[in-house]
């Protein structure tokens, strides 16, 4: 499905101003394209999903550097391809080092989203039933954020992941949970 670049550019402008719904739109509109690209390259569901998460985290952190003369989808695929190449290099050299000083403040804000509203309307038993249908790492994201009420920083420390990855995973987990809830109603 071809995405209207004018709408995408408008959403990018909104995201640069901190709009949660704009980040959600960009993630939801382009997720499948990036994920399929990585699945084709890696032939591994878990790696494809992890690289896709990292792709959006990096893109959202570097949104100011996006050049609108190019398609946003092309920019995302370039980031994704480079992340995959980096992963292959790390795997080949077996060196593991993680940057501690990533820029992480741009991905999401704490304003409630439509997904949040839908999630809160559910009874606890219904909600737990829906959560159990998610992949384990998304279950963990929902549990840490909503049941243990951890901040993004606490979640990043607990999971030993960059905060930007935590934010993107949580955006994705909320969307998947929201979709499950909507299917039932």
Coordinates of C-alpha atoms in Angstrom, one line a residue:
X1 CA 0.0 0.0 0.0
X2 CA 1.4 3.3 -1.1
X3 CA 1.5 6.0 1.7
X4 CA 0.8 9.6 0.9
X5 CA 4.1 11.4 1.4
X6 CA 2.4 14.7 2.1
X7 CA 0.6 13.2 5.0
X8 CA 3.8 11.5 6.2
X9 CA 5.7 14.8 6.0
X10 CA 2.9 16.5 8.0
X11 CA 3.1 13.8 10.6
X12 CA 6.9 14.1 10.8
X13 CA 6.5 17.9 11.4
X14 CA 4.0 17.0 14.2
X15 CA 6.3 14.4 15.6
X16 CA 9.2 16.9 15.7
X17 CA 6.9 19.0 17.9
X18 CA 6.4 16.0 20.2
X19 CA 3.0 14.7 19.1
X20 CA 2.4 11.2 20.4
X21 CA -0.2 10.5 17.8
X22 CA 2.2 11.5 15.0
X23 CA 4.8 9.0 16.3
X24 CA 2.1 6.3 16.5
X25 CA 1.0 7.1 12.9
X26 CA 4.6 6.9 11.6
X27 CA 5.2 3.6 13.5
X28 CA 2.0 2.0 12.5
X29 CA 2.1 3.1 8.9
X30 CA 5.6 1.9 8.2
X31 CA 6.1 -1.0 10.7
X32 CA 5.1 -3.8 8.3
X33 CA 7.2 -2.5 5.5
X34 CA 10.4 -2.4 7.7
X35 CA 9.6 -5.7 9.4
X36 CA 9.1 -7.5 6.1
X37 CA 12.3 -6.0 4.7
X38 CA 14.2 -7.3 7.8
X39 CA 12.5 -10.7 7.8
X40 CA 13.6 -11.2 4.2
X41 CA 17.2 -10.3 5.1
X42 CA 17.5 -12.2 8.4
X43 CA 15.1 -15.1 7.9
X44 CA 14.5 -14.8 11.7
X45 CA 11.3 -13.5 13.2
X46 CA 13.0 -12.3 16.4
X47 CA 16.0 -10.6 14.7
X48 CA 13.6 -8.9 12.2
X49 CA 11.5 -7.6 15.0
X50 CA 14.5 -6.4 17.1
X51 CA 16.0 -4.6 14.1
X52 CA 12.7 -3.0 13.2
X53 CA 12.4 -1.7 16.8
X54 CA 15.9 -0.3 16.6
X55 CA 15.1 1.2 13.3
X56 CA 12.2 3.2 14.6
X57 CA 14.1 4.2 17.8
X58 CA 17.0 5.5 15.7
X59 CA 14.7 7.2 13.2
X60 CA 12.7 8.9 15.9
X61 CA 15.8 10.1 17.7
X62 CA 17.2 11.5 14.5
X63 CA 14.0 12.9 13.0
X64 CA 15.5 16.4 12.8
X65 CA 18.1 15.1 10.3
X66 CA 15.4 13.6 8.0
X67 CA 15.5 15.3 4.5
X68 CA 11.9 15.6 3.2
X69 CA 13.2 15.6 -0.4
X70 CA 13.4 11.8 0.0
X71 CA 10.6 9.4 0.8
X72 CA 10.4 8.7 4.6
X73 CA 10.1 4.9 3.8
X74 CA 13.4 5.0 1.9
X75 CA 15.1 6.7 4.8
X76 CA 13.7 4.1 7.2
X77 CA 14.9 1.2 5.0
X78 CA 18.3 2.8 4.8
X79 CA 18.5 3.0 8.6
X80 CA 17.2 -0.6 8.9
X81 CA 19.7 -1.9 6.3
X82 CA 22.6 -0.2 8.1
X83 CA 21.5 -1.6 11.5
X84 CA 21.4 -5.1 10.0
X85 CA 24.9 -4.6 8.6
X86 CA 26.1 -3.4 12.0
X87 CA 24.5 -6.5 13.6
X88 CA 26.3 -8.8 11.2
X89 CA 29.6 -7.1 11.9
X90 CA 29.1 -7.5 15.6
X91 CA 28.1 -11.1 15.3
X92 CA 31.1 -11.8 13.1
X93 CA 33.6 -10.1 15.4
X94 CA 31.8 -11.2 18.6
X95 CA 32.5 -7.9 20.2
X96 CA 29.7 -6.6 22.3
X97 CA 29.7 -3.0 23.4
X98 CA 26.7 -0.7 23.9
X99 CA 26.6 3.0 23.8
X100 CA 25.6 4.5 27.2
X101 CA 25.1 8.0 26.0
X102 CA 22.4 7.7 23.4
X103 CA 20.0 10.6 22.8
X104 CA 16.7 9.1 24.0
X105 CA 14.3 11.9 24.8
X106 CA 12.4 12.2 21.5
X107 CA 10.4 9.0 20.9
X108 CA 7.4 9.4 23.1
X109 CA 5.8 11.5 25.7
X110 CA 3.6 10.6 28.7
X111 CA 0.3 11.9 27.2
X112 CA -2.4 9.3 27.1
X113 CA -3.1 7.9 23.6
X114 CA -6.2 6.4 22.1
X115 CA -4.7 3.0 22.8
X116 CA -4.2 3.9 26.5
X117 CA -7.8 4.9 26.8
X118 CA -9.0 1.6 25.2
X119 CA -6.7 -0.4 27.5
X120 CA -7.9 1.3 30.7
X121 CA -11.6 0.7 29.8
X122 CA -11.1 -3.1 30.0
X123 CA -11.8 -5.1 33.1
X124 CA -8.6 -6.5 34.7
X125 CA -9.4 -10.1 33.9
X126 CA -10.3 -9.3 30.2
X127 CA -7.1 -7.2 30.0
X128 CA -4.9 -10.0 31.3
X129 CA -6.5 -12.4 28.9
X130 CA -5.6 -10.0 26.0
X131 CA -2.1 -9.5 27.3
X132 CA -1.4 -13.2 27.4
X133 CA -2.0 -13.3 23.6
X134 CA 0.9 -11.0 23.0
X135 CA 4.5 -12.2 22.4
X136 CA 6.4 -12.5 25.8
X137 CA 8.5 -9.4 25.3
X138 CA 5.5 -7.3 24.6
X139 CA 3.7 -8.8 27.7
X140 CA 6.7 -7.8 29.7
X141 CA 6.6 -4.2 28.4
X142 CA 2.9 -3.9 29.3
X143 CA 3.5 -5.5 32.7
X144 CA 6.4 -3.2 33.6
X145 CA 4.7 0.0 32.5
X146 CA 1.1 -0.5 33.6
X147 CA 1.2 -3.1 36.4
X148 CA 4.6 -2.3 38.0
X149 CA 4.2 1.4 37.0
X150 CA 7.8 1.8 36.0
X151 CA 9.1 4.9 34.3
X152 CA 10.8 4.6 30.9
X153 CA 14.2 5.0 32.6
X154 CA 13.4 2.2 35.2
X155 CA 12.2 0.0 32.3
X156 CA 15.4 0.6 30.4
X157 CA 17.5 -0.2 33.4
X158 CA 15.5 -3.4 34.2
X159 CA 15.7 -4.6 30.7
X160 CA 19.2 -3.4 30.1
X161 CA 18.2 -1.7 26.8
X162 CA 18.4 1.8 25.5
X163 CA 15.5 3.9 26.5
X164 CA 14.6 4.6 22.9
X165 CA 14.1 0.9 22.2
X166 CA 12.0 0.6 25.3
X167 CA 9.8 3.5 24.1
X168 CA 9.3 2.0 20.6
X169 CA 8.6 -1.5 22.1
X170 CA 6.0 0.0 24.4
X171 CA 4.4 1.9 21.5
X172 CA 4.2 -1.3 19.6
X173 CA 2.9 -3.4 22.5
X174 CA 0.2 -0.8 23.2
X175 CA -0.9 -0.9 19.6
X176 CA -1.0 -4.7 19.4
X177 CA -3.0 -4.9 22.7
X178 CA -5.4 -2.2 21.5
X179 CA -5.9 -4.1 18.2
X180 CA -6.7 -7.3 20.2
X181 CA -9.2 -5.4 22.4
X182 CA -10.9 -3.9 19.4
X183 CA -11.2 -7.3 17.7
X184 CA -13.2 -8.6 20.7
X185 CA -15.6 -5.7 20.7

